[in-house]
XYZ file of N, CA, C and O in Angstrom:
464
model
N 116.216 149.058 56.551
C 114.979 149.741 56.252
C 115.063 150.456 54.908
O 114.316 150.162 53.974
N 115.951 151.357 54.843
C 116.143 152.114 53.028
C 116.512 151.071 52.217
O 116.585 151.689 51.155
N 116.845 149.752 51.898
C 117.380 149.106 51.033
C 116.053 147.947 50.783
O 116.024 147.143 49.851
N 115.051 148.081 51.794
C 113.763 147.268 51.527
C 113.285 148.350 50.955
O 113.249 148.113 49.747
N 112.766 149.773 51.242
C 112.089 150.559 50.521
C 112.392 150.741 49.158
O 111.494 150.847 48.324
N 113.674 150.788 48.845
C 114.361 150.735 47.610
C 113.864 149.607 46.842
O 113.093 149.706 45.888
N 114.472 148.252 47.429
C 113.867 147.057 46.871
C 112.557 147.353 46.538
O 112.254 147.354 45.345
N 111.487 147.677 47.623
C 110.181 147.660 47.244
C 109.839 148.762 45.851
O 109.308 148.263 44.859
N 110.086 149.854 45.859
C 109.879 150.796 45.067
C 110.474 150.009 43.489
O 109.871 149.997 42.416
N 111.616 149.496 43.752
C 111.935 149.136 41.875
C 111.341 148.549 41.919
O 110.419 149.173 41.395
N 110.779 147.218 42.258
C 109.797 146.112 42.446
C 108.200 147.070 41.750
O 107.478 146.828 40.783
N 108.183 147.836 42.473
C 106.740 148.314 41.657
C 107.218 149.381 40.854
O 106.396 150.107 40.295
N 108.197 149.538 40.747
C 108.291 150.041 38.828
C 109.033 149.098 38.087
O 109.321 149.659 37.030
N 109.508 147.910 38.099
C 109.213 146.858 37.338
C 107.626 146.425 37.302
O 107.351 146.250 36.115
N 106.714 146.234 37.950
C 105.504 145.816 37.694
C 105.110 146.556 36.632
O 105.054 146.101 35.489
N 104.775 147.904 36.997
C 104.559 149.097 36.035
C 104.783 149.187 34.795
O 103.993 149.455 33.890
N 106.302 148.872 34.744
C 106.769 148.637 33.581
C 106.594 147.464 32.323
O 106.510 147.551 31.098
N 106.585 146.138 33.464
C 105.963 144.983 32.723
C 104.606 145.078 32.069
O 104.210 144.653 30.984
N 103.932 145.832 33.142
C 102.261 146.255 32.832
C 102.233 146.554 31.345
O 101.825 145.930 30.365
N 102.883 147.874 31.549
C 102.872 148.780 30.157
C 103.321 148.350 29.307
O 102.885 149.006 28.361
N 104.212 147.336 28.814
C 104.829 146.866 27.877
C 103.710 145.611 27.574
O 103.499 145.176 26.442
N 103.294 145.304 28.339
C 102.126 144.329 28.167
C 100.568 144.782 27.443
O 99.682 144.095 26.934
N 100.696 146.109 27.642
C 99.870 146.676 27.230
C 99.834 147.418 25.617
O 98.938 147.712 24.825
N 101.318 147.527 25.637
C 101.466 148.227 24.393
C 101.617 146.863 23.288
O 101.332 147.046 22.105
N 102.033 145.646 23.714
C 101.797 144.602 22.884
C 101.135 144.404 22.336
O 101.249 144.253 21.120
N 99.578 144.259 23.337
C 98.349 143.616 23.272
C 97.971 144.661 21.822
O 97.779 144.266 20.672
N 97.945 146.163 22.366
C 97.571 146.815 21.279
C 98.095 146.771 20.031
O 97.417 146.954 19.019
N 99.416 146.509 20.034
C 100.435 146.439 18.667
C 99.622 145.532 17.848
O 98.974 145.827 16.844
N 99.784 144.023 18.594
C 98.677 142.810 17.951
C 97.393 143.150 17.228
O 97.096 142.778 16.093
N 96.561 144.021 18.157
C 95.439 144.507 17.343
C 95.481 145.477 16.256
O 94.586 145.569 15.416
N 96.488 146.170 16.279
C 97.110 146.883 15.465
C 97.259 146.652 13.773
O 97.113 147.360 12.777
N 97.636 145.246 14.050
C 98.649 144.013 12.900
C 97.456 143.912 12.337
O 97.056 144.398 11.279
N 96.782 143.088 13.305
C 95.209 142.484 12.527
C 94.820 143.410 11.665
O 94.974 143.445 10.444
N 94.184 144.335 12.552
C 93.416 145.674 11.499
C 94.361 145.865 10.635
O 93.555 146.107 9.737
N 95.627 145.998 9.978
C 96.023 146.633 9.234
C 96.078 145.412 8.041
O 95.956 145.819 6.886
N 96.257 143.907 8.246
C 95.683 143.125 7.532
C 94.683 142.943 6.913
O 94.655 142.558 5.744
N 93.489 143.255 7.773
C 92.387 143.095 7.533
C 92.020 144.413 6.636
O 90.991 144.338 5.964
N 92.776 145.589 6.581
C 92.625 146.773 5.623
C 93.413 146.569 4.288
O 93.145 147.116 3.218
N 94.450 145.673 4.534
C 95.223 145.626 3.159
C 94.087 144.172 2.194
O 93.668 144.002 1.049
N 94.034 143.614 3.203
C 92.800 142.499 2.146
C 91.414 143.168 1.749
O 90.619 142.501 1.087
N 91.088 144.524 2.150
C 89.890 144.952 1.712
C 90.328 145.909 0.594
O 89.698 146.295 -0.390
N 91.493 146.171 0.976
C 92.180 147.236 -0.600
C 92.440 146.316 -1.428
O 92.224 146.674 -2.586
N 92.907 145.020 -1.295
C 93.127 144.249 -2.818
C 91.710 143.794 -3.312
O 91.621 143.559 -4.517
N 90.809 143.669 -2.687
C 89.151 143.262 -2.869
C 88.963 144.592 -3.806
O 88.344 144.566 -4.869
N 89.548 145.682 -3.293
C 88.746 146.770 -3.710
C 89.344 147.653 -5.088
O 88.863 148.702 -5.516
N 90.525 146.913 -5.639
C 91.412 146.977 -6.441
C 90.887 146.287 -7.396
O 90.793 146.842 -8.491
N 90.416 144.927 -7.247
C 90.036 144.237 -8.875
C 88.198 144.795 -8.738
O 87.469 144.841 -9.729
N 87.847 145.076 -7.674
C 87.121 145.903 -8.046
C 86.617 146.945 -8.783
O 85.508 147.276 -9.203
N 87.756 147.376 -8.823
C 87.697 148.892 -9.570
C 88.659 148.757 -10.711
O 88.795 149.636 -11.561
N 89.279 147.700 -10.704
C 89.717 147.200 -12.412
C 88.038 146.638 -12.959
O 87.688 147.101 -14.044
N 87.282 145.916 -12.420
C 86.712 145.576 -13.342
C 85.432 146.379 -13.481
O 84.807 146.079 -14.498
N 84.859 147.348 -12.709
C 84.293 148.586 -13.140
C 84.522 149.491 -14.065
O 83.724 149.778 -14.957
N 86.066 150.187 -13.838
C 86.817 150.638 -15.258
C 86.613 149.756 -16.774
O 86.439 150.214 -17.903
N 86.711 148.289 -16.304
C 86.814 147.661 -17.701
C 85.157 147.509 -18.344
O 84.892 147.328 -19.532
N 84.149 147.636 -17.204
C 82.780 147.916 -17.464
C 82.335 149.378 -18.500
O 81.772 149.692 -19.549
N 83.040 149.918 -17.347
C 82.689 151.854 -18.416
C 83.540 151.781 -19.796
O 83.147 152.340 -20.820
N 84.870 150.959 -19.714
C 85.273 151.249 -20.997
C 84.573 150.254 -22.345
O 84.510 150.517 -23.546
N 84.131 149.117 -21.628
C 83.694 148.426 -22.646
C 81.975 149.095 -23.155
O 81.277 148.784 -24.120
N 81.752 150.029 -22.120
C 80.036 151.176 -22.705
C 80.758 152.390 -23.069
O 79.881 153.219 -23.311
N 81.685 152.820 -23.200
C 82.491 153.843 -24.162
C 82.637 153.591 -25.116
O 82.493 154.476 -25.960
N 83.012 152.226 -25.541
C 83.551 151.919 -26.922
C 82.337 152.305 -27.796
O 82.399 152.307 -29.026
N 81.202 152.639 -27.079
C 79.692 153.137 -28.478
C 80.276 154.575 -28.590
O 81.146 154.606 -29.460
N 80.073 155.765 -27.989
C 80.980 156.491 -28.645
C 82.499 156.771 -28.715
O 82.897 157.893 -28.402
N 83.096 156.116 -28.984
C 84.742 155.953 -28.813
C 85.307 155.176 -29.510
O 85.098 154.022 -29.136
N 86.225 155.284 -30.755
C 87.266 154.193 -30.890
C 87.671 153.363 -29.633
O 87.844 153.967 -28.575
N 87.850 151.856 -29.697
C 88.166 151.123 -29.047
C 89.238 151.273 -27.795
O 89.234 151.050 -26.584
N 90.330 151.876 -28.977
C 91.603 152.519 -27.722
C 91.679 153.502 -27.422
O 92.759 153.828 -26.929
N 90.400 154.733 -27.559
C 90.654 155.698 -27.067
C 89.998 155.747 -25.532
O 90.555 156.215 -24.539
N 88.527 155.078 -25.601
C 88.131 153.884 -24.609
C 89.017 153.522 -23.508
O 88.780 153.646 -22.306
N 90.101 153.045 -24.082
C 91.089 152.299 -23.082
C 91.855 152.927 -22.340
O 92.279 152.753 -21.198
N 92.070 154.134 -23.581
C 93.507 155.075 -23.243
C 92.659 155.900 -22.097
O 93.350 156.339 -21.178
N 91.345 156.146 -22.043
C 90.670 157.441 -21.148
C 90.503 156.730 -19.947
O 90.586 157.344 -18.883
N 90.122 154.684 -19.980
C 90.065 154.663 -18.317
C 90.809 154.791 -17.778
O 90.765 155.309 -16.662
N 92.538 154.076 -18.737
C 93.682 154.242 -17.879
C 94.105 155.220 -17.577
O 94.899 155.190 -16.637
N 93.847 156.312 -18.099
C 94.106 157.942 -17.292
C 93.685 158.050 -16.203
O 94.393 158.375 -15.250
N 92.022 157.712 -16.101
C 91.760 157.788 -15.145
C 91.555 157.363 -13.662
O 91.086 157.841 -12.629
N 92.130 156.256 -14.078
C 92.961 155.287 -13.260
C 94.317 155.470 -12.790
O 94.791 154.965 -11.772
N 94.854 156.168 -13.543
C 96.240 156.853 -13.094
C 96.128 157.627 -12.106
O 96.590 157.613 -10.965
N 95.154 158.621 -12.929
C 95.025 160.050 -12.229
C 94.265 159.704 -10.781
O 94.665 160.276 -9.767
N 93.342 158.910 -10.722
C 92.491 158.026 -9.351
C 94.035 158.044 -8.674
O 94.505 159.030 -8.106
N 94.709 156.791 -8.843
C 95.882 156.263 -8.128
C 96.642 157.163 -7.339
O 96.807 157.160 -6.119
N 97.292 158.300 -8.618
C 97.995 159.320 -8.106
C 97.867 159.938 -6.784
O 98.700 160.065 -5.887
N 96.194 160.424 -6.890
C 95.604 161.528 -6.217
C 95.288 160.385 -4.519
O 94.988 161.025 -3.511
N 95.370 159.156 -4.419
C 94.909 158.501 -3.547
C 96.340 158.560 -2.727
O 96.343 158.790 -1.517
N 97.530 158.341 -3.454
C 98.797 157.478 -2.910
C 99.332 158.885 -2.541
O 100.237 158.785 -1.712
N 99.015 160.380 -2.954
C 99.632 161.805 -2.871
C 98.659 161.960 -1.395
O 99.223 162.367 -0.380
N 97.046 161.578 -1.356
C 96.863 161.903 0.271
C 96.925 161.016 1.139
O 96.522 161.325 2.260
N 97.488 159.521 0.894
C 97.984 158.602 1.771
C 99.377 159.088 2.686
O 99.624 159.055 3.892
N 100.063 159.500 1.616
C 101.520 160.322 1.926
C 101.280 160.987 2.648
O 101.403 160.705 3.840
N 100.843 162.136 2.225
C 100.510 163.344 3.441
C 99.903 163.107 4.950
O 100.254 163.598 6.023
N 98.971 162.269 4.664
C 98.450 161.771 5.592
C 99.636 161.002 6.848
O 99.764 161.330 8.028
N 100.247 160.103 6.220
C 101.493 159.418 6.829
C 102.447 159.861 7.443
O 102.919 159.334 8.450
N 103.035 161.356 6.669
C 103.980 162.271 7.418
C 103.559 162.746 8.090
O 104.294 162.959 9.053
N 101.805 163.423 8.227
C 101.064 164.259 9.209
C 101.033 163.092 10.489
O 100.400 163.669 11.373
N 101.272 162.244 10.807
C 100.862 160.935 11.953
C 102.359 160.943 12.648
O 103.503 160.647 12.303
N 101.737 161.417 13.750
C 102.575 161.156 15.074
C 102.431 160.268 16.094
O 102.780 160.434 17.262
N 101.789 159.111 15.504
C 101.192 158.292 16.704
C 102.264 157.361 17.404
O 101.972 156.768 18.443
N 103.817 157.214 16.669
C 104.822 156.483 17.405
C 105.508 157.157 18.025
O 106.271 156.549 18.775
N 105.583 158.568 18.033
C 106.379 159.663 18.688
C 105.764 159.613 19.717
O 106.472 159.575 20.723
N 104.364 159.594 19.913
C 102.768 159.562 20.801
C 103.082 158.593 21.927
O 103.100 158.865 23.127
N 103.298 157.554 21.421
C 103.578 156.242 22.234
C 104.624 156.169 22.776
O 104.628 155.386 23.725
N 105.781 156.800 22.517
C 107.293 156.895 23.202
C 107.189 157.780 24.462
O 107.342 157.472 25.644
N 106.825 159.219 23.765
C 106.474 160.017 24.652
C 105.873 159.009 26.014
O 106.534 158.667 26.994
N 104.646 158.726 25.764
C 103.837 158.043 27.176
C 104.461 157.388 27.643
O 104.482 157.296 28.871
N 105.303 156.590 26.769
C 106.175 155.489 27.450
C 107.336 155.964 28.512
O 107.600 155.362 29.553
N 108.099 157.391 27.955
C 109.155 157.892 28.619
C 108.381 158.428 29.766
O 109.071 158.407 30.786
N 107.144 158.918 29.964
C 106.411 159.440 30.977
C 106.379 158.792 31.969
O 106.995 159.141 32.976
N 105.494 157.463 31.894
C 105.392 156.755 32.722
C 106.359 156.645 33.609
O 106.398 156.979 34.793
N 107.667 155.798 32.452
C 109.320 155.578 33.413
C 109.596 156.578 34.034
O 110.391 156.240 34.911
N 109.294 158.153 34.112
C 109.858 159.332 34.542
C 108.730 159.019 36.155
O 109.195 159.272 37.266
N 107.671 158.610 36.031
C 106.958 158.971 36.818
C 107.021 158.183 37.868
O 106.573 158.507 38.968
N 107.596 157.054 37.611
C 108.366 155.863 38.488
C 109.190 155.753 38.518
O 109.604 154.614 38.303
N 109.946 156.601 38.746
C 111.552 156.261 38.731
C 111.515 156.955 40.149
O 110.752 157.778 40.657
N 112.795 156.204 40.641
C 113.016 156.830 42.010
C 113.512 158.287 42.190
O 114.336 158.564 41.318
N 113.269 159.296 43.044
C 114.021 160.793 43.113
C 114.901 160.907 43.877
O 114.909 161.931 44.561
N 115.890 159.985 44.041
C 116.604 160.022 45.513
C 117.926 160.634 44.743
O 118.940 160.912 45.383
C-alpha cells in the first residue's frame, strides 16, 4: 500500500513536471520568434534612419559647408545611438524575468515533492 502511494505520487509529479517544462518551451519558442521578429524591425529601422539622416544632411548642405553637414548628422547619430544602447542596458540589468522563471520553477518542484 505505501510503495503504490509513493509510486503514485512521483508519477504525478513527474506529470507536473513534464507539464511545466512543456510549458516553459512552448513559451521560450514564442519568445525566439518575437525577438527575431524585433531584431528584423531594428535593421528595417536602421537604414531607415541612415537614410533620413542622409535626407536632413543633404537639406543642410544650403546652410552648411558640405562636411560640416555631415560632421552634425553623424553626431547626431552618435549621440541618438549612445543614448538608445545606455537605456537598453539599464533596462537589461533592471529585468528579472529568468530569476522569475526559476523561482516558479523551484516552486512548483517544492510544491510536489513528497514530505515524508
Amino acid at each position: 500500500m505505501y510503495r503504490y502511494r509513493t509510486g503514485l505520487l512521483l508519477q504525478r509529479v513527474q506529470e507536473r513536471t513534464t507539464a511545466t517544462k512543456a510549458l516553459l518551451f512552448s513559451e521560450l519558442k514564442k519568445a525566439v520568434l518575437g525577438a527575431f521578429l524585433i531584431g528584423a524591425a531594428a535593421i528595417a529601422l536602421l537604414y531607415t534612419t541612415f537614410f533620413v539622416f542622409l535626407l536632413v544632411t543633404e537639406a543642410a548642405e544650403a546652410l552648411l559647408p558640405r562636411w560640416a553637414a555631415y560632421f552634425l548628422a553623424a553626431l547626431v547619430m552618435l549621440l541618438l545611438s549612445l543614448a538608445a544602447a545606455g537605456l537598453g542596458l539599464h533596462r537589461v540589468l533592471r529585468m528579472r524575468l529568468a530569476g522569475a522563471a526559476a523561482n516558479a520553477y523551484r516552486k512548483a518542484r517544492q510544491a510536489f515533492s513528497p514530505s515524508w
